[in-house]
Coordinates of C-alpha atoms and ligand atoms in Angstrom, one line a residue:
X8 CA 74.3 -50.3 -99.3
X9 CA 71.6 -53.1 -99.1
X10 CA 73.7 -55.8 -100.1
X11 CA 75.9 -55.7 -96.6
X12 CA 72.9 -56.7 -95.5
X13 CA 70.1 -59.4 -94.7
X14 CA 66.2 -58.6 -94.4
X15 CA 64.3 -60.2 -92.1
X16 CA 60.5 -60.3 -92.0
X17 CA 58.3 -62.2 -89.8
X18 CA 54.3 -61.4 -90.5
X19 CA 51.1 -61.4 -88.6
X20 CA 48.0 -61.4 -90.9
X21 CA 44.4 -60.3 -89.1
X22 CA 41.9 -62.4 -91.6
X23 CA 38.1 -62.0 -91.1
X24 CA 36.8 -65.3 -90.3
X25 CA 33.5 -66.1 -92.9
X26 CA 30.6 -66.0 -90.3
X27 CA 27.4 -64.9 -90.4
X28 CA 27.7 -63.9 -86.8
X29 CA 29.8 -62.5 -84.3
X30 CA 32.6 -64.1 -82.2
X31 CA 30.8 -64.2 -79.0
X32 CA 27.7 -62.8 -80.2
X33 CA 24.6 -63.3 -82.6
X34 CA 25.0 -60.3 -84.3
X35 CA 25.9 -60.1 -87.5
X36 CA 29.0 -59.6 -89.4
X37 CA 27.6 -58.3 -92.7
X38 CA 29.5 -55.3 -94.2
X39 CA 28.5 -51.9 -94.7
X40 CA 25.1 -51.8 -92.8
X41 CA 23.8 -48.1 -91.0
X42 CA 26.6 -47.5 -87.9
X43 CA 25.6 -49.2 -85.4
X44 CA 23.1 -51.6 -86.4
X45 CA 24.8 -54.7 -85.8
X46 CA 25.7 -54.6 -82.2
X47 CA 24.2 -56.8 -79.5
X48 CA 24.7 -56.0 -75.8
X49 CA 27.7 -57.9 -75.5
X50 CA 29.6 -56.1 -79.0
X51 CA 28.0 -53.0 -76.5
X52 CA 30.2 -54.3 -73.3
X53 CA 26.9 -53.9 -71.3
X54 CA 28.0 -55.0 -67.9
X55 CA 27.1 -58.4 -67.0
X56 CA 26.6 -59.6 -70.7
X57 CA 28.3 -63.0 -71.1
X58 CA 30.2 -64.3 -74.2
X59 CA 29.2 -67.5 -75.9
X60 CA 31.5 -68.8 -78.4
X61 CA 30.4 -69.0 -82.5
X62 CA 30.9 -72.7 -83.0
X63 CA 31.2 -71.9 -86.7
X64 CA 34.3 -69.3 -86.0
X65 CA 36.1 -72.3 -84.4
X66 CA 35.1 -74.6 -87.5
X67 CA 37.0 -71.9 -89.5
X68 CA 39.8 -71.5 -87.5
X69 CA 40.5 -75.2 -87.2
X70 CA 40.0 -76.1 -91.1
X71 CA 42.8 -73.2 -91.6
X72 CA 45.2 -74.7 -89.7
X73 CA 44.6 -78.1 -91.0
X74 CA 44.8 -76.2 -94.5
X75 CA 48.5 -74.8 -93.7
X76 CA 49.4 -78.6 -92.1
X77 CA 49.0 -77.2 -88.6
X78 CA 48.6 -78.8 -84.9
X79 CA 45.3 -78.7 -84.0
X80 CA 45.3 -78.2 -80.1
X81 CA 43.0 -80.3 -78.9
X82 CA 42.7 -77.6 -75.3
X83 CA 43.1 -74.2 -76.3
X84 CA 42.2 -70.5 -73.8
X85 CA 40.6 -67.4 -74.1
X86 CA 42.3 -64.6 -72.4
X87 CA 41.6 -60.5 -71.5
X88 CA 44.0 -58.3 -73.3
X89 CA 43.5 -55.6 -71.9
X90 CA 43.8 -52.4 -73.3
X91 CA 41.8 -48.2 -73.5
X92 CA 40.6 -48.0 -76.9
X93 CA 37.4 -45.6 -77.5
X94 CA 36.2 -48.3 -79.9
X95 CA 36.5 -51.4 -77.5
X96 CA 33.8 -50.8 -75.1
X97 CA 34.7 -54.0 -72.8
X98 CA 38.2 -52.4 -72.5
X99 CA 39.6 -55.5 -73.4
X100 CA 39.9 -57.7 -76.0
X101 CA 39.1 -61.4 -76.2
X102 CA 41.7 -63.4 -77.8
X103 CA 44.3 -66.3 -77.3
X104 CA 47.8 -65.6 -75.7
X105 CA 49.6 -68.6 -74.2
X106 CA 47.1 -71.4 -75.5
X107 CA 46.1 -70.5 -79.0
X108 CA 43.9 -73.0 -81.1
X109 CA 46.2 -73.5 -83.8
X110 CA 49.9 -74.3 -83.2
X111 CA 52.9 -74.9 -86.2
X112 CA 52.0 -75.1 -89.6
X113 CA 54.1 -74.1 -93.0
X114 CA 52.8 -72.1 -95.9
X115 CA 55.2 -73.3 -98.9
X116 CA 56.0 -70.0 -101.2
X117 CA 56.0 -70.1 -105.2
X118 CA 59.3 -67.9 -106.1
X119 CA 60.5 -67.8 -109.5
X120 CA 62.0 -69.9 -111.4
X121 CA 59.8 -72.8 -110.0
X122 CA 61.5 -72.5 -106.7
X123 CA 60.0 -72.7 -103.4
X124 CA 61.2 -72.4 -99.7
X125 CA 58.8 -73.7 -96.5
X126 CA 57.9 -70.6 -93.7
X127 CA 56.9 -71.8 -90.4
X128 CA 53.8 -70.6 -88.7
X129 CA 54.0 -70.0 -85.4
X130 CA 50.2 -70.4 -84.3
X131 CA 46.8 -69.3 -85.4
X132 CA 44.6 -67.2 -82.4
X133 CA 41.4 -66.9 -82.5
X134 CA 40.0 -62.7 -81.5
X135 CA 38.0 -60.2 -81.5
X136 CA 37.9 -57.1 -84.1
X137 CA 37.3 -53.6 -81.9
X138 CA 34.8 -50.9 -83.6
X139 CA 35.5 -48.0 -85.9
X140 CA 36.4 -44.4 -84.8
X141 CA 35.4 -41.8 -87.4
X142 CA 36.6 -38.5 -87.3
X143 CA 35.8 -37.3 -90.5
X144 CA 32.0 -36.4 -89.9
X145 CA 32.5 -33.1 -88.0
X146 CA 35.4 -31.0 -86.9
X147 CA 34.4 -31.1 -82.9
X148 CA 33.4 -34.8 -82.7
X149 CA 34.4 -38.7 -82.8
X150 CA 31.9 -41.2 -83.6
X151 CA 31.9 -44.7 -83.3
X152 CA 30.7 -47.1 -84.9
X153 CA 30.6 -50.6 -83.5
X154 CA 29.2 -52.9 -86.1
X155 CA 32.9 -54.7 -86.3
X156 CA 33.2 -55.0 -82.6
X157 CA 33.6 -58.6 -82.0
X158 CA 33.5 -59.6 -85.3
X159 CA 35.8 -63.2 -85.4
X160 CA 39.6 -62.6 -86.6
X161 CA 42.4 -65.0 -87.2
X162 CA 45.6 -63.8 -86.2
X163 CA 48.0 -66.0 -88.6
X164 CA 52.1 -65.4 -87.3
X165 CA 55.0 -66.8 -89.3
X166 CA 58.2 -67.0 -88.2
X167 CA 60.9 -64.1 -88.6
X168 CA 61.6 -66.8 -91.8
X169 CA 61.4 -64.3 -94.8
X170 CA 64.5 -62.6 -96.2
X171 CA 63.0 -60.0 -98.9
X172 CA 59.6 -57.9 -100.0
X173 CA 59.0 -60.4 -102.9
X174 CA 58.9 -63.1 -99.9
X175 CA 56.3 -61.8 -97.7
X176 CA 54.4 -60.8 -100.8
X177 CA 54.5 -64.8 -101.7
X178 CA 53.7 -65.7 -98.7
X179 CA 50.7 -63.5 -98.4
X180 CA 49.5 -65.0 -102.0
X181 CA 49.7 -68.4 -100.8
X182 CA 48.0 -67.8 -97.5
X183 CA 45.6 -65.7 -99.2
X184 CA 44.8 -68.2 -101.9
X185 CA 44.8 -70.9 -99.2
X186 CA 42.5 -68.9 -97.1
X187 CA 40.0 -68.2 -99.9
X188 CA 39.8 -71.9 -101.4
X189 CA 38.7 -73.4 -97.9
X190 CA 36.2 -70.5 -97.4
X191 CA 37.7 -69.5 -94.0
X192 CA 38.4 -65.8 -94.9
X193 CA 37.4 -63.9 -98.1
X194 CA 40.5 -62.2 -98.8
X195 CA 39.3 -58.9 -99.4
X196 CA 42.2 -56.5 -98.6
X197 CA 40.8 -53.5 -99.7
X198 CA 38.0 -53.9 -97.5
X199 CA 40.6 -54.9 -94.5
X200 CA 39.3 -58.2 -94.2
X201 CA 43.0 -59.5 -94.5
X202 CA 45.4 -57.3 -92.9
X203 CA 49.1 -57.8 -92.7
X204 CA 51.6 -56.2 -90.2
X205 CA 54.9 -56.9 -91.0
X206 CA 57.5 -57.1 -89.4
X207 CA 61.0 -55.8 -90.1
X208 CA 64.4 -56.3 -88.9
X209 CA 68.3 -55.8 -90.5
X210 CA 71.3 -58.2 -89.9
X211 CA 75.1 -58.9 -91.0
X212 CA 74.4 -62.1 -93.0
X213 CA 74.5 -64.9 -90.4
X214 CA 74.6 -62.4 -87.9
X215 CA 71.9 -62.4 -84.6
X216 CA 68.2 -61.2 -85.2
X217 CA 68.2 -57.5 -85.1
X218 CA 65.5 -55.0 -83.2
X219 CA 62.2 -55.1 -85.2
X220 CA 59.9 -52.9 -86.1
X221 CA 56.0 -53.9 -86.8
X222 CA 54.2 -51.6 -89.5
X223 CA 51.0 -52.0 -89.2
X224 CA 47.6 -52.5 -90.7
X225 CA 49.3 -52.3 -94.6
X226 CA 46.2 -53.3 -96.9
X227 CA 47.7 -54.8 -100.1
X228 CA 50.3 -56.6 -101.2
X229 CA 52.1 -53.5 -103.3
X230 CA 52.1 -51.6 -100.4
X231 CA 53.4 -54.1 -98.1
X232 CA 56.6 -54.6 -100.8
X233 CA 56.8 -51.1 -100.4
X234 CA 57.0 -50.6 -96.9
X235 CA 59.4 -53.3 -96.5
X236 CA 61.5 -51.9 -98.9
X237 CA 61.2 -48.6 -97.4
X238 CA 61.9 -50.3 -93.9
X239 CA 64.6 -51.6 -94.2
X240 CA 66.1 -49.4 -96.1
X241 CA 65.8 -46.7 -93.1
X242 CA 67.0 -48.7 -90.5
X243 CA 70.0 -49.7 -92.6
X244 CA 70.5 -45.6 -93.1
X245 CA 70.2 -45.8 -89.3
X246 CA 72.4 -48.8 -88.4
X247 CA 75.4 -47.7 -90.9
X248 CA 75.6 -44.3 -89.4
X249 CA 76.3 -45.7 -85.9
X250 CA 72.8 -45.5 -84.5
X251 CA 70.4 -48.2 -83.2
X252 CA 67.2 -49.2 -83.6
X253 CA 63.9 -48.6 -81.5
X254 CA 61.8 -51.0 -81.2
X255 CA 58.2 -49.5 -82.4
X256 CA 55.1 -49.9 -84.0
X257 CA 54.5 -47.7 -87.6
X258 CA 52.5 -47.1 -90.0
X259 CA 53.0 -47.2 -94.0
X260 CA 51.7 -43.8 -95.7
X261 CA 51.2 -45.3 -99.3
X262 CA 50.7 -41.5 -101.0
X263 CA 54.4 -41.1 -99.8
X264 CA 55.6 -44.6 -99.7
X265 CA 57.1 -44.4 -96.4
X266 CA 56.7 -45.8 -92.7
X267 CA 56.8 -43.5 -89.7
X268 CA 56.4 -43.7 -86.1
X269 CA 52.9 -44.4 -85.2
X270 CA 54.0 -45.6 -81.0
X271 CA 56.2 -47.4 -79.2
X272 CA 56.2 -51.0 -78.9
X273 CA 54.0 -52.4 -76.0
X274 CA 55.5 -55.6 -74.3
X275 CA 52.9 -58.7 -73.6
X276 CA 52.9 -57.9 -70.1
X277 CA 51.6 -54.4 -70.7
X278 CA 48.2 -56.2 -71.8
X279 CA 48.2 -58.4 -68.2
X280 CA 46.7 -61.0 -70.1
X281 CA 44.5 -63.4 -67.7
X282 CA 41.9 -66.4 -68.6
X283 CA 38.7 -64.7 -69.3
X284 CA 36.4 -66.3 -66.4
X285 CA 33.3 -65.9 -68.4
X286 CA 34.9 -68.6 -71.1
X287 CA 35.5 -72.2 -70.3
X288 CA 38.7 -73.4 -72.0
X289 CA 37.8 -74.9 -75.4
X290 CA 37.8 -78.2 -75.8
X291 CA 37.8 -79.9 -79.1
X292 CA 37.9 -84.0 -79.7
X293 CA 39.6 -85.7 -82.5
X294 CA 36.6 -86.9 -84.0
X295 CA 35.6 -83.4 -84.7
X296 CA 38.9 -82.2 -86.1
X297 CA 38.8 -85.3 -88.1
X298 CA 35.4 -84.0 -89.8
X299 CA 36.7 -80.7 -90.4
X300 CA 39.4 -82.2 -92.6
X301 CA 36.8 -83.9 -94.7
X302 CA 35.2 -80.8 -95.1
X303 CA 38.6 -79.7 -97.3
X304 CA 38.5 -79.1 -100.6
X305 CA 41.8 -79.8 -103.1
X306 CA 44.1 -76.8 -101.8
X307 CA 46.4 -74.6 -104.3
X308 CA 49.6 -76.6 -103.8
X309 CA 47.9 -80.3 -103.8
X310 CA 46.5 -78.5 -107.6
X311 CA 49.5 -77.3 -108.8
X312 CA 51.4 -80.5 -108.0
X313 CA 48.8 -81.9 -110.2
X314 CA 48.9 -79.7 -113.1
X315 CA 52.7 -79.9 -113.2
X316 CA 53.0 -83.7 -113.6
X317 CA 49.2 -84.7 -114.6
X318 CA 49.3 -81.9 -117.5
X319 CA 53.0 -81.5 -117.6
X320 CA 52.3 -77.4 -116.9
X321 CA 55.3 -75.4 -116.2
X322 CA 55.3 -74.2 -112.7
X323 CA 54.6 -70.1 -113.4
X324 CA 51.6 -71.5 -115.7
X325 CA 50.5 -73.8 -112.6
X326 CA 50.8 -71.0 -110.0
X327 CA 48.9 -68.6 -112.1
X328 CA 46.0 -71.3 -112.6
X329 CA 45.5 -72.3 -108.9
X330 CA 45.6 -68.5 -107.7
X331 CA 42.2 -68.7 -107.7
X332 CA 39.7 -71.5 -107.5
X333 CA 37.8 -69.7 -110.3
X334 CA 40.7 -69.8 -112.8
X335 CA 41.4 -73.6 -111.6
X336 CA 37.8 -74.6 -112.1
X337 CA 37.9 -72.9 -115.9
X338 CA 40.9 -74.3 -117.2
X339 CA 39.9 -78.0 -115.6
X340 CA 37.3 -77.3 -118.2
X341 CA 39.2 -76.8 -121.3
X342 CA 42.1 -79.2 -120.2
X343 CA 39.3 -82.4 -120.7
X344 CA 38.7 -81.5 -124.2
X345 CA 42.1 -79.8 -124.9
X346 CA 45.9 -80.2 -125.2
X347 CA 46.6 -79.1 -121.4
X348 CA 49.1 -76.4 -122.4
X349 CA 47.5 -75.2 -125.4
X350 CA 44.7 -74.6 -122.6
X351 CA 47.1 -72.9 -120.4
X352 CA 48.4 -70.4 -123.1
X353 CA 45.4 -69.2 -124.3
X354 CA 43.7 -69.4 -121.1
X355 CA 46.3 -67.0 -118.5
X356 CA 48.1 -65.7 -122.2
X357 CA 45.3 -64.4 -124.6
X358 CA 42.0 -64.4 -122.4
X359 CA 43.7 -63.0 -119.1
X360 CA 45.4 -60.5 -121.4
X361 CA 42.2 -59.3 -122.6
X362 CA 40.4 -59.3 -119.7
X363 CA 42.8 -57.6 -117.6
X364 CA 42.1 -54.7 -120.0
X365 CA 38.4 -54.5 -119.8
X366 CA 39.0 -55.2 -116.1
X367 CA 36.9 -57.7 -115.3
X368 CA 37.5 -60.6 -113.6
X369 CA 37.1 -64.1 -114.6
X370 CA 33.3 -64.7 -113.4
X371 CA 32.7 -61.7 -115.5
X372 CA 34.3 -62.8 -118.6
X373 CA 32.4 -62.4 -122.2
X374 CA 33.9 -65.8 -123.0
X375 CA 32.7 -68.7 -121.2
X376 CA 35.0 -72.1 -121.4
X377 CA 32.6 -73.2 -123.9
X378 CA 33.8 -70.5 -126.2
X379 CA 37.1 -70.6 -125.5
X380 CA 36.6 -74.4 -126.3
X381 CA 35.7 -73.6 -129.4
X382 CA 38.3 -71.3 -130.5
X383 CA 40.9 -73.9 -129.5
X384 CA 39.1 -77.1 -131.4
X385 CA 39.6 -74.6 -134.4
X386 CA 43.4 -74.4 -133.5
X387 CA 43.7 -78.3 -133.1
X388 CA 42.0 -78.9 -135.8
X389 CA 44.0 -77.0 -138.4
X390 CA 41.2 -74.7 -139.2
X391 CA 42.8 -71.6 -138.3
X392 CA 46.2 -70.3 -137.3
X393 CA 47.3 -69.4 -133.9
X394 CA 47.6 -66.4 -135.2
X395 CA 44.3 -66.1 -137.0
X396 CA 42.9 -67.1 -133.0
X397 CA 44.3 -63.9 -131.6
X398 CA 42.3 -62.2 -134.7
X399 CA 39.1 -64.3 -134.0
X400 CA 39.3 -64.1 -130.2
X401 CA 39.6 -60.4 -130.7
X402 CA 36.4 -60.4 -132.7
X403 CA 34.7 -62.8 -130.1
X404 CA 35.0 -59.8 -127.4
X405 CA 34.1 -57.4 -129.4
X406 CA 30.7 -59.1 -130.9
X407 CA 29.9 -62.0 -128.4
X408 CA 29.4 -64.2 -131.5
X409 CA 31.0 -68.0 -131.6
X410 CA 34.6 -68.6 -133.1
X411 CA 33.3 -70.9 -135.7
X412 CA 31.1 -68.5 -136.6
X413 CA 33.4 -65.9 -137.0
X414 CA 35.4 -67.6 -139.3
X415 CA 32.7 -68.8 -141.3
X416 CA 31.8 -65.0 -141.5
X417 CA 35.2 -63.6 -142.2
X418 CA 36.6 -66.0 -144.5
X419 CA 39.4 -67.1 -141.7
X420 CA 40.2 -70.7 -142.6
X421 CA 43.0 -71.5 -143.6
X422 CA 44.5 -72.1 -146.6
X423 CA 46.0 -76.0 -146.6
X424 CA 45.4 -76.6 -150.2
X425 CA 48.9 -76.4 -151.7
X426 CA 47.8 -75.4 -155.1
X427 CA 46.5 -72.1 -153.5
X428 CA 49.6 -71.5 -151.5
X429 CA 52.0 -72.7 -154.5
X430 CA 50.1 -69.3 -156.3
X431 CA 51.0 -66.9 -153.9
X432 CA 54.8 -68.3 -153.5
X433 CA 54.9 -67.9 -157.2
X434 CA 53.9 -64.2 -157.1
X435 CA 56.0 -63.0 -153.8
X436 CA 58.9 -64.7 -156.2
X437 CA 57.7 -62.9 -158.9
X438 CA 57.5 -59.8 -157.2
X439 CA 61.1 -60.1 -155.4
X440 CA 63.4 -61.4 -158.1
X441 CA 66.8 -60.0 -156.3
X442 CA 65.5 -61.6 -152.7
X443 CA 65.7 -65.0 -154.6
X444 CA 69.0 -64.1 -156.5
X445 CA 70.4 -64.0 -153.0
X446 CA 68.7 -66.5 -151.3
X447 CA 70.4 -68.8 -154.1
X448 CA 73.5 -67.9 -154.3
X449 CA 73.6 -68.7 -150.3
X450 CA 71.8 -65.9 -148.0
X451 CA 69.7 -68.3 -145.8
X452 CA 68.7 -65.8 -143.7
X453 CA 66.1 -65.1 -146.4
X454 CA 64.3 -67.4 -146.1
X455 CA 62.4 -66.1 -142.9
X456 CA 61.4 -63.3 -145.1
X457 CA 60.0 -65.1 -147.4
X458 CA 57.7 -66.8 -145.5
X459 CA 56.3 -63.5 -143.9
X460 CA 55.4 -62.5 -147.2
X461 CA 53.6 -65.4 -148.4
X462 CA 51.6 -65.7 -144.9
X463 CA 50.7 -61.6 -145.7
X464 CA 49.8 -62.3 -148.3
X465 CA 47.4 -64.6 -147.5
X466 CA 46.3 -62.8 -145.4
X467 CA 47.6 -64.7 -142.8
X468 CA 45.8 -68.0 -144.1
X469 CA 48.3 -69.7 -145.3
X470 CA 49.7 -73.0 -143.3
X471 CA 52.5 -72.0 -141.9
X472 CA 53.6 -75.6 -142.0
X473 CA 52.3 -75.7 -145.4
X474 CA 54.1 -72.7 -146.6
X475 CA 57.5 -74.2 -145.1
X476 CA 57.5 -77.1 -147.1
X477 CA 56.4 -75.8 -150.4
X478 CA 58.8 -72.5 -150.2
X479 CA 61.9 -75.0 -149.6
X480 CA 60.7 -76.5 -152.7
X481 CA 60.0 -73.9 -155.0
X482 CA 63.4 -71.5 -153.9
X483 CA 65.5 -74.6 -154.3
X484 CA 64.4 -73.9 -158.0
Ligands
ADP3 P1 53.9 -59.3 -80.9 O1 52.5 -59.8 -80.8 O2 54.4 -58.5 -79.8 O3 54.0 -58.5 -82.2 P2 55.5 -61.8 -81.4 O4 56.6 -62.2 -80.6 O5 54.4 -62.8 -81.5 O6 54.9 -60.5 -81.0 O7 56.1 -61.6 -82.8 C1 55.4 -61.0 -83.9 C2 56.1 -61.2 -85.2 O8 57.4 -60.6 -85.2 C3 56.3 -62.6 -85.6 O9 55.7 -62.7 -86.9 C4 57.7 -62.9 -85.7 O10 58.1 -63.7 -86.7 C5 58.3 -61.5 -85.9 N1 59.6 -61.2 -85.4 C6 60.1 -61.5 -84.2 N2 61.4 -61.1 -84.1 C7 61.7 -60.5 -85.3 C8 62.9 -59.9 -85.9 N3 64.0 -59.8 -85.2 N4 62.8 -59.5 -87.1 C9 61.7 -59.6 -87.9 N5 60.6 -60.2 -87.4 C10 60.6 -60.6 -86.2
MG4 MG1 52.5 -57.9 -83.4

């Protein structure tokens, strides 16, 4: 039923902007302290507090837009949007409508195959975060807590640009990986310090944009594939049998995996927006956008460019490697002393493998690139077997001890001396005289067998190479 049809997404992430302070306050923005404790007069919406901006929260803001090839605008406004929440004491929100500080930009998304495709940003705002309202500390009673009140958010919007879930999950990688490299946001879903809303809308290929609707607040990227899914999916259900679509905000309920209404959509002018008169406009020169571009560090797509034609990486490996600064900075490491894809395999391949099942990330690995070094010279060098590595890397886990080492210990190296290998040949022959009958008189296909049994019985010593060469020889007769 689908397939009649085109998706259309269009996303607005709310990233926490790294500060140590609030938006237009000096109290903090640290995470989990008692309710309440970081809240200054103005977080409170004590009348007659005034706002002064976080020059920092601006520094972030700008770097992320010059991170996603944004316009910078130079002038940019803070307005009232005003709106009744329990948890917004000021009874409006401070944020930018008409003049945001970031205008276009493009995040470029990985898809497979090595295939990308450019969404447009619309803008980058900078807001405030309202408080908390917890309900599940007694039957009778809200409370609220206020320590996020006015904590700094981006709001990043794209363009209605992406056609499927495995889209908008890209393009919340990228920005996410973009985001955490320049230090602007730390990424932390689960925590809702990156929050997506996306929005979703059906067509007839080519046809106009349909009615959207915005699900809200989803807090990790299987969840959001989910929900779009799920989205789209309903209002096709809807569309194909005659009805139409309202536009409204919902809300994603993972434990069912479905969306459902959470209100109707509000219009801008619902907020009567207005120039908050307590904030001058913000000004910014060139020279100081200039210095926040120097202040950049290499970003994932200027890395994987790099790894694909400095190390000749396929794409996938590339993508995997700069996901994370931490991953890029480790296999830098082993790519100086190493063949660069060797690196790569073992790196994402074996060691990812093996971490992903202890679960521990890569700043918590067991093996530190000087280990894995090690392991790898051993490859290069002939002493072991790839195969053998996945034995010895195994062994590193398990008893923190140095590759070298464990072959050393274990009696790992392997076997180049062709006498040695020429002994074993000669007694899998021995032992398999009907397997070489038939090899003879023309079953190739045998010869694949052969050379298991010779590497077994090594015990997996034997040069594979090695073994090769001298079984062509010997079964030739
Ligand atoms: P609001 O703040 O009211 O949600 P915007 O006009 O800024 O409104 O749009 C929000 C998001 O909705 C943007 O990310 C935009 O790409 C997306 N969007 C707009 N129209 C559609 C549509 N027809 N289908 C899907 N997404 C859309
Ligand atoms: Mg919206």
């Amino acid at each position: 039923m689908l397939k009649d049809w085109e998706i259309v997404i269009g996303l607005e992430v709310h990233a926490q902007v790294t500060t140590e302070s609030k938006l237009f306050s000096g109290a903090a923005t640290s995470f989990g302290e008692e309710p309440n404790s970081n809240v200054s007069f103005v977080d409170a919406g004590m009348p007659g507090m005034l706002p002064v901006i976080n020059e920092r929260a601006i520094e972030q803001a700008v770097r992320t837009g010059l991170a996603i090839n944004a316009q910078i605008n130079l002038k940019s406004v803070f307005d009232r949007k005003n709106y009744f929440y329990p948890d917004l004491p000021q009874g409006y929100q401070i944020s930018q409508f008409l003049d945001p500080v970031v205008g276009k930009g493009e995040i470029i998304l990985d898809l497979p195959e090595g295939k990308t495709k450019k969404v447009n940003v619309t803008r980058i705002h900078l807001e405030q975060d309202a408080g908390k309202s917890l309900h599940e500390y007694n039957p009778k009673y809200s409370y609220i807590d206020l320590n996020r009140a006015g904590t700094p958010l981006m709001e990043i919007v794209s363009e209605p640009e992406m056609s499927s879930a495995d889209e908008a999950a890209a393009y919340i990688k990228k920005l996410r990986a973009i985001l955490r490299y320049i230090g602007s946001c730390d990424g932390d879903m689960e925590k809702g310090n990156l929050r997506v809303d996306a929005n979703v809308s059906v067509r007839k290929p080519g046809g106009k944009l349909g009615t959207r609707c915005e699900i809200k607040n989803v807090n990790s990227i299987r969840f959001l594939h989910k929900a779009i899914e799920f989205e789209a999916m309903r209002q096709v259900e809807i569309l194909e049998s005659g009805g139409t679509i309202d536009q409204e905000t919902r809300l994603f309920d993972s434990s069912k995996g479905e969306t459902r209404t959470m209100r109707s959509k509000e219009d801008a002018m619902d907020y009567r927006y207005f120039p908050d008169p307590d904030l001058l406009p913000l000004e910014l020169t060139p020279d100081f956008v200039e210095a926040m571009k120097q202040t950049l560090p290499e970003l994932p797509d200027q890395k994987k460019q790099r790894y694909t034609e400095k190390f000749g990486l396929s794409a996938y490996d590339a993508e995997v490697i700069v996901a994370e600064q931490e991953y890029a900075e480790y296999y830098e490491k082993l790519a100086e002393k190493h063949d660069p894809k060797l690196s790569a395999n073992w790196m994402t391949g074996e060691l990812f493998g093996r971490l992903n099942k202890l679960g521990v990330g890569i700043s918590a690995s067991p093996i530190g690139t000087e280990q894995l070094s090690g392991l790898l010279a051993l490859i290069e060098n002939k002493t072991i077997s790839g195969n053998i590595a996945k034995t010895v890397l195994d062994l590193m886990f398990e008893t923190g001890k140095d590759a070298a080492a464990i072959v050393e210990e274990k009696g790992l190296k392997q076997v180049t001396d062709t006498g040695a290998i020429e002994k074993v040949i000669d007694e899998v022959m021995a032992a398999n005289p009907d397997k070489v009958a038939e090899y003879r008189s023309g079953k190739d296909k045998l010869f694949g067998f052969f050379v298991g049994q010779v590497i077994k019985a090594s015990g997996g010593k034997a040069n594979p190479a090695a073994v090769n060469e001298l079984l062509k020889k010997k079964l030739a007769g």
